[in-house]
GROMACS .gro file of C-alpha atoms in nm:
model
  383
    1UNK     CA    1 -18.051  -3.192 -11.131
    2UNK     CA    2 -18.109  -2.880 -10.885
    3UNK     CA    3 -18.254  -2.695 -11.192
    4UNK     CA    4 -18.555  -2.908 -11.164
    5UNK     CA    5 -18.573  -2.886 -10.752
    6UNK     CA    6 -18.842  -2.650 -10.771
    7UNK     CA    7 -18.872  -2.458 -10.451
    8UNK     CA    8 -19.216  -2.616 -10.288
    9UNK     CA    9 -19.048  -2.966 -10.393
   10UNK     CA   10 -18.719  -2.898 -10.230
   11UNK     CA   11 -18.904  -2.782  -9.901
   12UNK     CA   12 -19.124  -3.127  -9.909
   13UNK     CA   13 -18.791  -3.304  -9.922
   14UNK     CA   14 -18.650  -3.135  -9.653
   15UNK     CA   15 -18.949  -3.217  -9.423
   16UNK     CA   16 -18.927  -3.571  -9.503
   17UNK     CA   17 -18.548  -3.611  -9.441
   18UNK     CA   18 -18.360  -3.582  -9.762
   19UNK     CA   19 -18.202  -3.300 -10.001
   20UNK     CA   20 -18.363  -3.268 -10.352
   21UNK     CA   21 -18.030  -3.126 -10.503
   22UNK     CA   22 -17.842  -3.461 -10.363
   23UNK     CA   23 -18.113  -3.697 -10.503
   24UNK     CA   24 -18.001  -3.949 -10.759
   25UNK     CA   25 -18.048  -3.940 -11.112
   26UNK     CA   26 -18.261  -4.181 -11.349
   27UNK     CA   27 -18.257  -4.470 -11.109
   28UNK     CA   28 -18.086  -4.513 -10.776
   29UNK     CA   29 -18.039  -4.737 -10.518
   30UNK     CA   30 -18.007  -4.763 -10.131
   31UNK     CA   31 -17.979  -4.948  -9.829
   32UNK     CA   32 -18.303  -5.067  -9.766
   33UNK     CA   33 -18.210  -5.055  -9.361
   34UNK     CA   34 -18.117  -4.681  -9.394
   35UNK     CA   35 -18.447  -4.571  -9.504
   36UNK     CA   36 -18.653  -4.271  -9.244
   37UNK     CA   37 -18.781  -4.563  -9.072
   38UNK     CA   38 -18.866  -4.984  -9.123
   39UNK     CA   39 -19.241  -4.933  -9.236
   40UNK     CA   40 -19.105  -4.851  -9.629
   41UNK     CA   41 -18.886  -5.144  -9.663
   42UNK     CA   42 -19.191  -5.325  -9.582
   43UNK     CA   43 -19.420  -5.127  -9.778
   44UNK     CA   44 -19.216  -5.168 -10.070
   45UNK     CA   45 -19.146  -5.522 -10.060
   46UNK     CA   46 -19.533  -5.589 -10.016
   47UNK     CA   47 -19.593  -5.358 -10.342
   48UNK     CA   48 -19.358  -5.498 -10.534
   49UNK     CA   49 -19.377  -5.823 -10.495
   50UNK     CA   50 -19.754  -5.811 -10.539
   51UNK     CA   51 -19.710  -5.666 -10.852
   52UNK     CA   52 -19.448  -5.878 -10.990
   53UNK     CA   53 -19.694  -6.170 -10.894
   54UNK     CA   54 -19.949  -5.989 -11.034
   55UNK     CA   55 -19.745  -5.945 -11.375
   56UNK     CA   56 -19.643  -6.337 -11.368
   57UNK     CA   57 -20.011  -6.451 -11.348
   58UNK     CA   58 -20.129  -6.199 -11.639
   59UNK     CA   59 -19.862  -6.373 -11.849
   60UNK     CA   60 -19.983  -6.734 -11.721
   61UNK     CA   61 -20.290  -6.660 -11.754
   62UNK     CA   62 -20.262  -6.525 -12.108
   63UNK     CA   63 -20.058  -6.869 -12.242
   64UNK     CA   64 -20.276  -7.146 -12.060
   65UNK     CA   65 -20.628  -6.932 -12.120
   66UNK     CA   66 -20.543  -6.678 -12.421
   67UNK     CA   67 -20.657  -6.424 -12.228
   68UNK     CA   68 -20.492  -6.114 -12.241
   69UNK     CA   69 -20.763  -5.910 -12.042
   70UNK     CA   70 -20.475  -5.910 -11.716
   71UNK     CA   71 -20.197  -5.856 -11.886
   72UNK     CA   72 -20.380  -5.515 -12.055
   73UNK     CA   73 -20.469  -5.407 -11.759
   74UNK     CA   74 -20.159  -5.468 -11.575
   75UNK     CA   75 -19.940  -5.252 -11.855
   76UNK     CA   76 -20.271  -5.024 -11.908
   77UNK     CA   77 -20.197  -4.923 -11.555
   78UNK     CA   78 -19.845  -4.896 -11.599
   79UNK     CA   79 -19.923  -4.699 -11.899
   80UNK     CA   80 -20.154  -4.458 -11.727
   81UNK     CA   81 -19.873  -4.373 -11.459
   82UNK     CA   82 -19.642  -4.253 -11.686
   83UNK     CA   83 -19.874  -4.030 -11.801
   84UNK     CA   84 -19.983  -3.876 -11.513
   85UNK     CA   85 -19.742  -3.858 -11.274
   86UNK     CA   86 -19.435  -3.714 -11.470
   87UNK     CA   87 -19.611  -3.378 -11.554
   88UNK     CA   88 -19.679  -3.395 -11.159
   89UNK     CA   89 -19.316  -3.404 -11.052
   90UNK     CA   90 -19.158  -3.155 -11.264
   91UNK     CA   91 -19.438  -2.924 -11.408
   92UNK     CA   92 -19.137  -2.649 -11.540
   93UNK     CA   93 -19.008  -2.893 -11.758
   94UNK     CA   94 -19.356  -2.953 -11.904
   95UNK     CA   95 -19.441  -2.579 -11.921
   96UNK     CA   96 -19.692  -2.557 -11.684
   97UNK     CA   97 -19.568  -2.453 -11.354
   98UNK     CA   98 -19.760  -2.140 -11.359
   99UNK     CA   99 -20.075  -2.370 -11.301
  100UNK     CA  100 -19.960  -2.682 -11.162
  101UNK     CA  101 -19.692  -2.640 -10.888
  102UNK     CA  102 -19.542  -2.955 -10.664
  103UNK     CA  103 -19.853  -3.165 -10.603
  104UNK     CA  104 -19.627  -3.364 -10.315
  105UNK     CA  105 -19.327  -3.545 -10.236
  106UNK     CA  106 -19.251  -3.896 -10.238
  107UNK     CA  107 -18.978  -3.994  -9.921
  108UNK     CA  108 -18.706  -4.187 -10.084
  109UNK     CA  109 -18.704  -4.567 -10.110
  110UNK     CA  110 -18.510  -4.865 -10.193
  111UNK     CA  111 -18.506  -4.790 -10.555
  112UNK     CA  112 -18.583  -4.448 -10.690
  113UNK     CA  113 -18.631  -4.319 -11.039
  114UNK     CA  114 -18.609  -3.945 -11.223
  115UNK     CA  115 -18.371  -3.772 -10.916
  116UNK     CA  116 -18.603  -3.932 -10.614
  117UNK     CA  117 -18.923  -3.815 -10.743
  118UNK     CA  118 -19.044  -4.181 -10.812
  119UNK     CA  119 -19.019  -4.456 -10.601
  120UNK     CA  120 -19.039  -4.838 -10.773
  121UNK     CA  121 -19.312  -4.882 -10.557
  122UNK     CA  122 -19.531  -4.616 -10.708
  123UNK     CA  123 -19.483  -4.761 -10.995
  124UNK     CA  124 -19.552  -5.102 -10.882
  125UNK     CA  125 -19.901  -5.024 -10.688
  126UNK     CA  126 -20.075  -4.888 -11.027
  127UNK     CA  127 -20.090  -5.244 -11.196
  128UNK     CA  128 -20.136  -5.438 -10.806
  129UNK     CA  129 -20.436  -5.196 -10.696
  130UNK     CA  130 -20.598  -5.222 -11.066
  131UNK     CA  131 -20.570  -5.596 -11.090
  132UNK     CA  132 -20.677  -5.675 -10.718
  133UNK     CA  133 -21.022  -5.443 -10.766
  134UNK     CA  134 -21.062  -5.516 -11.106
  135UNK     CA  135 -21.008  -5.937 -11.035
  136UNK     CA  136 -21.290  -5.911 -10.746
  137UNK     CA  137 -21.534  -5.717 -10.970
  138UNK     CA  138 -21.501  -6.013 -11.211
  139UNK     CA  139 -21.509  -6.331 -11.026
  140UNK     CA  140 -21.837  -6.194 -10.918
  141UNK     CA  141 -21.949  -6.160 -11.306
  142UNK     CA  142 -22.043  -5.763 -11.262
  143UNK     CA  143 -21.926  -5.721 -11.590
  144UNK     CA  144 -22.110  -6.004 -11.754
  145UNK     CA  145 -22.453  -5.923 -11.569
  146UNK     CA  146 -22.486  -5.554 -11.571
  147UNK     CA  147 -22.228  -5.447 -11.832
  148UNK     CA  148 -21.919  -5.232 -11.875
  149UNK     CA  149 -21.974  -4.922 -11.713
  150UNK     CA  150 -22.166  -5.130 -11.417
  151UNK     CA  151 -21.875  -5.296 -11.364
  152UNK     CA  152 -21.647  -5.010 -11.368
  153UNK     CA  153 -21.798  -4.837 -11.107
  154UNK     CA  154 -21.770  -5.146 -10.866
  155UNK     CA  155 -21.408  -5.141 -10.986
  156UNK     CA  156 -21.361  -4.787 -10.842
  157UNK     CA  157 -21.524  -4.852 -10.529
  158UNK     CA  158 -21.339  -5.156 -10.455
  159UNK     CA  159 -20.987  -5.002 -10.593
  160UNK     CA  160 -21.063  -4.722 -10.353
  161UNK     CA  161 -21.124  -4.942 -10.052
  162UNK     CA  162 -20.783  -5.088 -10.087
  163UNK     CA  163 -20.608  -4.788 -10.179
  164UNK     CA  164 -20.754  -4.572  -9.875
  165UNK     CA  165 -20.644  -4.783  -9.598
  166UNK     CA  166 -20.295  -4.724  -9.735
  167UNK     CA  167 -20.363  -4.308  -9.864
  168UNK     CA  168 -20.434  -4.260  -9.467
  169UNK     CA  169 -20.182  -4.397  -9.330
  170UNK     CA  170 -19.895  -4.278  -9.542
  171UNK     CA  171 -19.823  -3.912  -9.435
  172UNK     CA  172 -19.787  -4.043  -9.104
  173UNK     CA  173 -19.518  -4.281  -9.176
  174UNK     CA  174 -19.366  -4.053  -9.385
  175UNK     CA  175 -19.413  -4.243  -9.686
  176UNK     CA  176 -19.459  -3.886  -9.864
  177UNK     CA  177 -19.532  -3.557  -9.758
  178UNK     CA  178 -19.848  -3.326  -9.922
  179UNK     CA  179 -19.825  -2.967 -10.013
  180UNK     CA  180 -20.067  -2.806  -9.761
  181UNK     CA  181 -20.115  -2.472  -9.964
  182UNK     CA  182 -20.170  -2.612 -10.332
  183UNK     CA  183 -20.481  -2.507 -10.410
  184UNK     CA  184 -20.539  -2.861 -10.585
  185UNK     CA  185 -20.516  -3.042 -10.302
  186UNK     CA  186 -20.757  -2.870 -10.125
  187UNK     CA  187 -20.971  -2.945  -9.914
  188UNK     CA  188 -20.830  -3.197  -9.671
  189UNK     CA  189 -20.985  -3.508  -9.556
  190UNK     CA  190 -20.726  -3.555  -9.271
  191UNK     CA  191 -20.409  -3.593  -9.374
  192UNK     CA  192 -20.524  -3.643  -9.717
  193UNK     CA  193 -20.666  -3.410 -10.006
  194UNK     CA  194 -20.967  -3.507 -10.079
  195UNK     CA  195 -20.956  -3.483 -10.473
  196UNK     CA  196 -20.682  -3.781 -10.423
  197UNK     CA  197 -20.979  -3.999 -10.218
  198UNK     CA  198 -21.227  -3.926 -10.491
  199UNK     CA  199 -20.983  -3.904 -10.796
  200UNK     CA  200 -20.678  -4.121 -10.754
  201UNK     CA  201 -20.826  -4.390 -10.561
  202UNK     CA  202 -21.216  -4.429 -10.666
  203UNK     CA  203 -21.223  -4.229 -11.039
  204UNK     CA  204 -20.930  -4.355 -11.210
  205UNK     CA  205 -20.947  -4.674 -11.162
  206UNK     CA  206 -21.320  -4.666 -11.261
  207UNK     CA  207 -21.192  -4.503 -11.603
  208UNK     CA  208 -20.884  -4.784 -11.591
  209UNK     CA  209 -21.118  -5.042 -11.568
  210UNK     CA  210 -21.373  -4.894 -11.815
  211UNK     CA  211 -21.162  -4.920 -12.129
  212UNK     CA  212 -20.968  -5.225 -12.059
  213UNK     CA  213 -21.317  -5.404 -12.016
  214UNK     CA  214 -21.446  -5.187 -12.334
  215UNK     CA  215 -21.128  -5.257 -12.587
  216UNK     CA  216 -21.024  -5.589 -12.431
  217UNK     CA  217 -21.278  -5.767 -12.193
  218UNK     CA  218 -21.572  -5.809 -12.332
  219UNK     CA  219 -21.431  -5.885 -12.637
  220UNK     CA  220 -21.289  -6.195 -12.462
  221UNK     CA  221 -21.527  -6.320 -12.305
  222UNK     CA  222 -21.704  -6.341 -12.667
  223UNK     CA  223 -21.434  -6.546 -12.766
  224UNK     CA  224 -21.236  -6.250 -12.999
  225UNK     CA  225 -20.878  -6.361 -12.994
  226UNK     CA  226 -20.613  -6.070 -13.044
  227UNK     CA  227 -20.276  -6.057 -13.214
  228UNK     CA  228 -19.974  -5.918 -12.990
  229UNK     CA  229 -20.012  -5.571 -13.244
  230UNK     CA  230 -20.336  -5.541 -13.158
  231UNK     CA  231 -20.290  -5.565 -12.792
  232UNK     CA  232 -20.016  -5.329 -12.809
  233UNK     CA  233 -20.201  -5.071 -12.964
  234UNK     CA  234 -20.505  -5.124 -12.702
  235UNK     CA  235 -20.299  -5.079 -12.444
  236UNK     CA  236 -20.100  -4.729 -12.541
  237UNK     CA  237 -20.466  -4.613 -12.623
  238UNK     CA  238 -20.621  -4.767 -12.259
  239UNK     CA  239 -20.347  -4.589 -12.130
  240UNK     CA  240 -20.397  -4.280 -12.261
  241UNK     CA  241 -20.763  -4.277 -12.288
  242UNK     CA  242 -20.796  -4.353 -11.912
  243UNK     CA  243 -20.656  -4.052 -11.849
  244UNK     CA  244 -20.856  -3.849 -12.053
  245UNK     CA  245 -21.130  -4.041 -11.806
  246UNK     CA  246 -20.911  -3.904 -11.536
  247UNK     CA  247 -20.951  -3.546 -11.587
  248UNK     CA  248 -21.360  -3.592 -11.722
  249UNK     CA  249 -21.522  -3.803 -11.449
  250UNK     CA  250 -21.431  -3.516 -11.161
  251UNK     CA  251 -21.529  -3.214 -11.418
  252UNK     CA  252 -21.888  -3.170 -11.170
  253UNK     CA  253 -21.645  -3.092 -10.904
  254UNK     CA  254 -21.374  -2.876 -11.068
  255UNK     CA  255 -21.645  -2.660 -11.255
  256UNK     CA  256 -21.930  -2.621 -10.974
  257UNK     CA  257 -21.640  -2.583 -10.714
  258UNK     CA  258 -21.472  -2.298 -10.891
  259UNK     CA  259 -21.372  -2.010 -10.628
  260UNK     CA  260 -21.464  -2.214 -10.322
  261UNK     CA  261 -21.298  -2.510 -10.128
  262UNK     CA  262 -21.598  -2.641  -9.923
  263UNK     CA  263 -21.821  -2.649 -10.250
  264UNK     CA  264 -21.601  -2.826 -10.459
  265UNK     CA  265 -21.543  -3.054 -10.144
  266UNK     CA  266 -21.933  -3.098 -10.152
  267UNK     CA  267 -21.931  -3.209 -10.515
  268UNK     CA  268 -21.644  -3.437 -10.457
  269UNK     CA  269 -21.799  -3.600 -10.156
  270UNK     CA  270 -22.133  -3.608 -10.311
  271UNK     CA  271 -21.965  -3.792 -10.646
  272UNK     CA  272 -21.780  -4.079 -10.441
  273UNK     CA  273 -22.139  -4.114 -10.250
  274UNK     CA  274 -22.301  -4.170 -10.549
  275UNK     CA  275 -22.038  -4.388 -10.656
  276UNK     CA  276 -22.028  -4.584 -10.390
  277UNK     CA  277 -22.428  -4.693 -10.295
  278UNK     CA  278 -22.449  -4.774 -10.732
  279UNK     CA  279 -22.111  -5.059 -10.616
  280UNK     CA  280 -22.253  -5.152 -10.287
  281UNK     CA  281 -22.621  -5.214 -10.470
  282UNK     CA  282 -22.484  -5.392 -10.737
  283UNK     CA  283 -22.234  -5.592 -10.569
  284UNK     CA  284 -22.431  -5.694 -10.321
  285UNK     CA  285 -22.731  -5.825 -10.546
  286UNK     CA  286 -22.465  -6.000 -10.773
  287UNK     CA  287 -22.340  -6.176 -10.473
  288UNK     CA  288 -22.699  -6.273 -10.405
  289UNK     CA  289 -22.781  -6.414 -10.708
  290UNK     CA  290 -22.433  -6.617 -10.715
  291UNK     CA  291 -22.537  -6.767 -10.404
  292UNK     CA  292 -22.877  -6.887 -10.501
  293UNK     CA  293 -22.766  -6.958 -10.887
  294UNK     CA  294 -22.427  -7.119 -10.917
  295UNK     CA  295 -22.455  -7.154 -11.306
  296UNK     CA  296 -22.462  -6.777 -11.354
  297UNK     CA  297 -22.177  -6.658 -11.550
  298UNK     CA  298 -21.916  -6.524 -11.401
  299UNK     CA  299 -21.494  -6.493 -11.401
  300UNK     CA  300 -21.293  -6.807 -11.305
  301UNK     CA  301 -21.192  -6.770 -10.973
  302UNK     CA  302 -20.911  -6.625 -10.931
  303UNK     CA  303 -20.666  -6.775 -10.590
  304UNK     CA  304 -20.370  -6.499 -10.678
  305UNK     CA  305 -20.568  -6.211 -10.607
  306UNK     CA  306 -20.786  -6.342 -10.317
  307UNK     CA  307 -20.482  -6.483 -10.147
  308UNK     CA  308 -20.284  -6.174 -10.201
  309UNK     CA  309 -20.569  -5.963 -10.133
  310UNK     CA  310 -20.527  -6.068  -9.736
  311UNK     CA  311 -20.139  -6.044  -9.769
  312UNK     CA  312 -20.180  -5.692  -9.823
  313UNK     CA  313 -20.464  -5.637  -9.602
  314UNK     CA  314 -20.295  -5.819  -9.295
  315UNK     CA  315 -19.980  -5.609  -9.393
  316UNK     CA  316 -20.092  -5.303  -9.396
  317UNK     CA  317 -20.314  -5.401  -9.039
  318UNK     CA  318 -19.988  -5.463  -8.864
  319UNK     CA  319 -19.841  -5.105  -8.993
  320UNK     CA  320 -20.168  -4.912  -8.885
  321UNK     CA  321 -20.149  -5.124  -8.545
  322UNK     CA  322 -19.824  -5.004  -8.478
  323UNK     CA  323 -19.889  -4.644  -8.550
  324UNK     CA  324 -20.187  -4.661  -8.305
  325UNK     CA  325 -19.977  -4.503  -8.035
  326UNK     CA  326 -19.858  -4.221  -8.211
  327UNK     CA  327 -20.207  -4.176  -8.387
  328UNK     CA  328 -20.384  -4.147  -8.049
  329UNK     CA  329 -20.127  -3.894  -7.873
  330UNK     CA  330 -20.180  -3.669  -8.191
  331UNK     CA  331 -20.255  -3.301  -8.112
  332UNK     CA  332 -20.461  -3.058  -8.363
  333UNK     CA  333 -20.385  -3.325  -8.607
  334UNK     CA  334 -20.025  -3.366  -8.571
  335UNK     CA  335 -19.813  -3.629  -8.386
  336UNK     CA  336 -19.561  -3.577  -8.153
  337UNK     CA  337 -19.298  -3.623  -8.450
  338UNK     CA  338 -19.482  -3.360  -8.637
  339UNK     CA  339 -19.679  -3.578  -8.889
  340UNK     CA  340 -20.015  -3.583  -8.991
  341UNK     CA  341 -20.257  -3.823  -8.945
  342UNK     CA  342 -20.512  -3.985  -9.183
  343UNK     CA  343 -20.878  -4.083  -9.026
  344UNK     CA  344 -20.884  -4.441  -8.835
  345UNK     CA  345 -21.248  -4.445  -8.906
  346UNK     CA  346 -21.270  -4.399  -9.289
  347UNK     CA  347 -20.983  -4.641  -9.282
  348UNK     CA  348 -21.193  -4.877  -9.046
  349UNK     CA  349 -21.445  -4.901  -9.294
  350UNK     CA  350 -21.277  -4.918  -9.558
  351UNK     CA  351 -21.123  -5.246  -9.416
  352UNK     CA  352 -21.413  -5.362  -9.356
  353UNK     CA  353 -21.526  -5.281  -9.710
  354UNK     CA  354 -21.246  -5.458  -9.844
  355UNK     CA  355 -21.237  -5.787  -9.665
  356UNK     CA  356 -21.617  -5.819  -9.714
  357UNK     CA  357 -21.526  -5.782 -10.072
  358UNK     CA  358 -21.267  -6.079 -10.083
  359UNK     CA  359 -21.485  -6.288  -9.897
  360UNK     CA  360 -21.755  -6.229 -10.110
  361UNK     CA  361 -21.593  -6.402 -10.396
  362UNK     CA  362 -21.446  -6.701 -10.144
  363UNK     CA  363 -21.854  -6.746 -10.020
  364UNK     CA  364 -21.981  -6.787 -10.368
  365UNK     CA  365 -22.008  -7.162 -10.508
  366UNK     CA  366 -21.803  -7.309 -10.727
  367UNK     CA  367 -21.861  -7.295 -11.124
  368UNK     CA  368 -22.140  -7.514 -11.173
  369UNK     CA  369 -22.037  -7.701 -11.507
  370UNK     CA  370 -21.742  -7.614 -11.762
  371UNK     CA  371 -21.991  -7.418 -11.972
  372UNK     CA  372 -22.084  -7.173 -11.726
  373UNK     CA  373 -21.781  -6.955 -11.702
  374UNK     CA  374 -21.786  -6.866 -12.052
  375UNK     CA  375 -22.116  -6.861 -12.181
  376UNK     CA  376 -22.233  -6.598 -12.352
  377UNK     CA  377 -22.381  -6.307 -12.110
  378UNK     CA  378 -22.754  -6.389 -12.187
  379UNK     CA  379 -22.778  -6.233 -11.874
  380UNK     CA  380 -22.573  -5.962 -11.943
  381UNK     CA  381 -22.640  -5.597 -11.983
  382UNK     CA  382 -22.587  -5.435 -12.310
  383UNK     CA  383 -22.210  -5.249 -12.315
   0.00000   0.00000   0.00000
């Protein structure tokens, strides 16, 4: 497949160990213990067993509750990946490589689709990240007390919590490499681009979240039961709609920001800011109110996601432990390997941000009464 190793891809591939002309070719397979180094066997097992758990309770949860909400998201996410991220790995064979070239490299993993571009992990961590944010918002009834959009914006916030702690860490490890001169990916947060912490990890899951809740949610929790057409359909069109949402929700940034770096990093920043204080406002006073009123409505609790919630969480602690060393004898950026390195203190917080949002839904009380986790939202905000 060397006619699709575009030049800036076969480069990236170089730096992170491997030859783009010898990659594989649909799907192919290697020893997990002769991978760069031990952190992406364990990364990828903690991915994709999440998300084949994650899979198994949308389906269980769909046969013993008819409700499908789950499983949507779950292949809405799925969905939304193969949209994206194909155009992404070979823009010449989508016609655009005269104004998208090679956004990044993935290292190769375990199991690796379309000639190493895609590892099974990437396309595992769509559906986990979605349904672990998108779980929390609900158990705490965001969607059911302030409404769709409410509730999509705590989904971003949460999503990008989760996702950060593992977006910062990743270069290092070698997990994938970023192309430093794309103009899209500028400017850097650390190691990172910052489009991909406002875009990738806060604004499309918001968008995700958004139409699943829209086309399937709400529509559930009023007690609409779907056929298996119908949820097909509303899941190609989640998937394809969300990425509409995708390219939308940053417009501010790509049109203010046009012909500088530091104003369209501005706008970016100033989005995710915005973003962030509506979540933190909201999901704090709906924790509040759960605590003094256990009868509000809210989502069944849900012990897959909080339990697997830490898994990942504890995981990914022991990986950024044991790149401490490495991380702290880093010069101009750059360990002594030549890697670069995310920021331990956005990734601090965003630990922080994330275990105070699993707790949050372990601190609330019980249900009070069968009724109360489906009543109608008389509470709720208006979609």
């Amino acid at each position: 497949m060397s006619d699709l190793c575009a030049p800036t891809f076969a480069e990236l591939a170089v730096r992170l160990g491997f030859s783009c002309d010898e990659a594989g070719g649909l799907i192919e397979f290697r020893n997990p213990a002769a991978l760069e180094n031990w952190t992406l066997p364990v990364l990828e097992a903690t991915i994709v067993l999440g998300s084949i758990l994650a899979l198994v309770h949308a389906i269980v949860r769909l046969r013993r509750h008819r409700d499908p909400t789950n499983l949507v998201l779950w292949f809405g996410a799925t969905a939304y990946l193969f949209v994206i991220e194909p155009p992404l790995y070979f823009p010449a064979a989508f016609g655009i490589e005269e104004h998208v070239d090679t956004m990044f490299a993935h290292n190769v993993f375990t199991v690796d689709f379309l000639w190493g571009r895609l590892p099974l992990y990437i396309v595992a961590i769509y559906p986990l990240m979605a349904t672990l944010a998108f779980e929390i918002v609900r158990m705490l009834g965001v969607f059911r007390r302030y409404g769709v959009l409410a509730g999509a914006v705590c989904v971003g916030f949460v999503h990008h919590a989760f996702y950060e702690i593992f977006d910062h860490i990743g270069p290092q490890l070698r997990w994938w490499e970023w192309s430093l001169d794309n103009p899209i990916n500028q400017p850097f947060f650390a190691a990172v681009p910052l489009p991909s912490v406002v875009v990738f990890a806060a604004l499309w899951p918001m968008s995700l979240a958004l139409c699943v809740q829209f086309f399937v949610g709400r529509q559930v929790d009023a007690g609409v039961e779907f056929t298996g057409l119908q949820l097909v359909r509303r899941t190609v069109v989640i998937g394809l709609l969300a990425s509409v949402g995708t390219f939308v929700l940053p417009l501010p940034a790509t049109v203010i920001g046009v012909g500088s770096d530091t104003v369209r990093g501005i706008v970016y920043a100033a989005e995710l800011v915005v973003l962030a204080v509506v979540a933190v406002v909201l999901l704090c006073r709906r924790w509040s109110e759960l605590r003094a009123n256990a009868s509000s409505p809210r989502g069944d609790r849900n012990g897959f996601v909080q339990c697997y919630a830490v898994v990942y969480l504890v995981v990914m602690g022991v990986l950024w432990v044991t790149a401490l060393p490495f991380y702290f004898g880093a010069e101009d950026g750059v360990t002594g390997k030549g890697d670069p390195i995310g920021s331990l203190w956005y990734t601090i917080a965003c630990f922080g941000i994330a275990i105070a949002s699993v707790l949050a839904t372990v601190t609330i009380p019980p249900i009070a009464g069968p009724s109360a986790a489906v009543a109608p939202a008389e509470e709720s905000a208006p979609a």
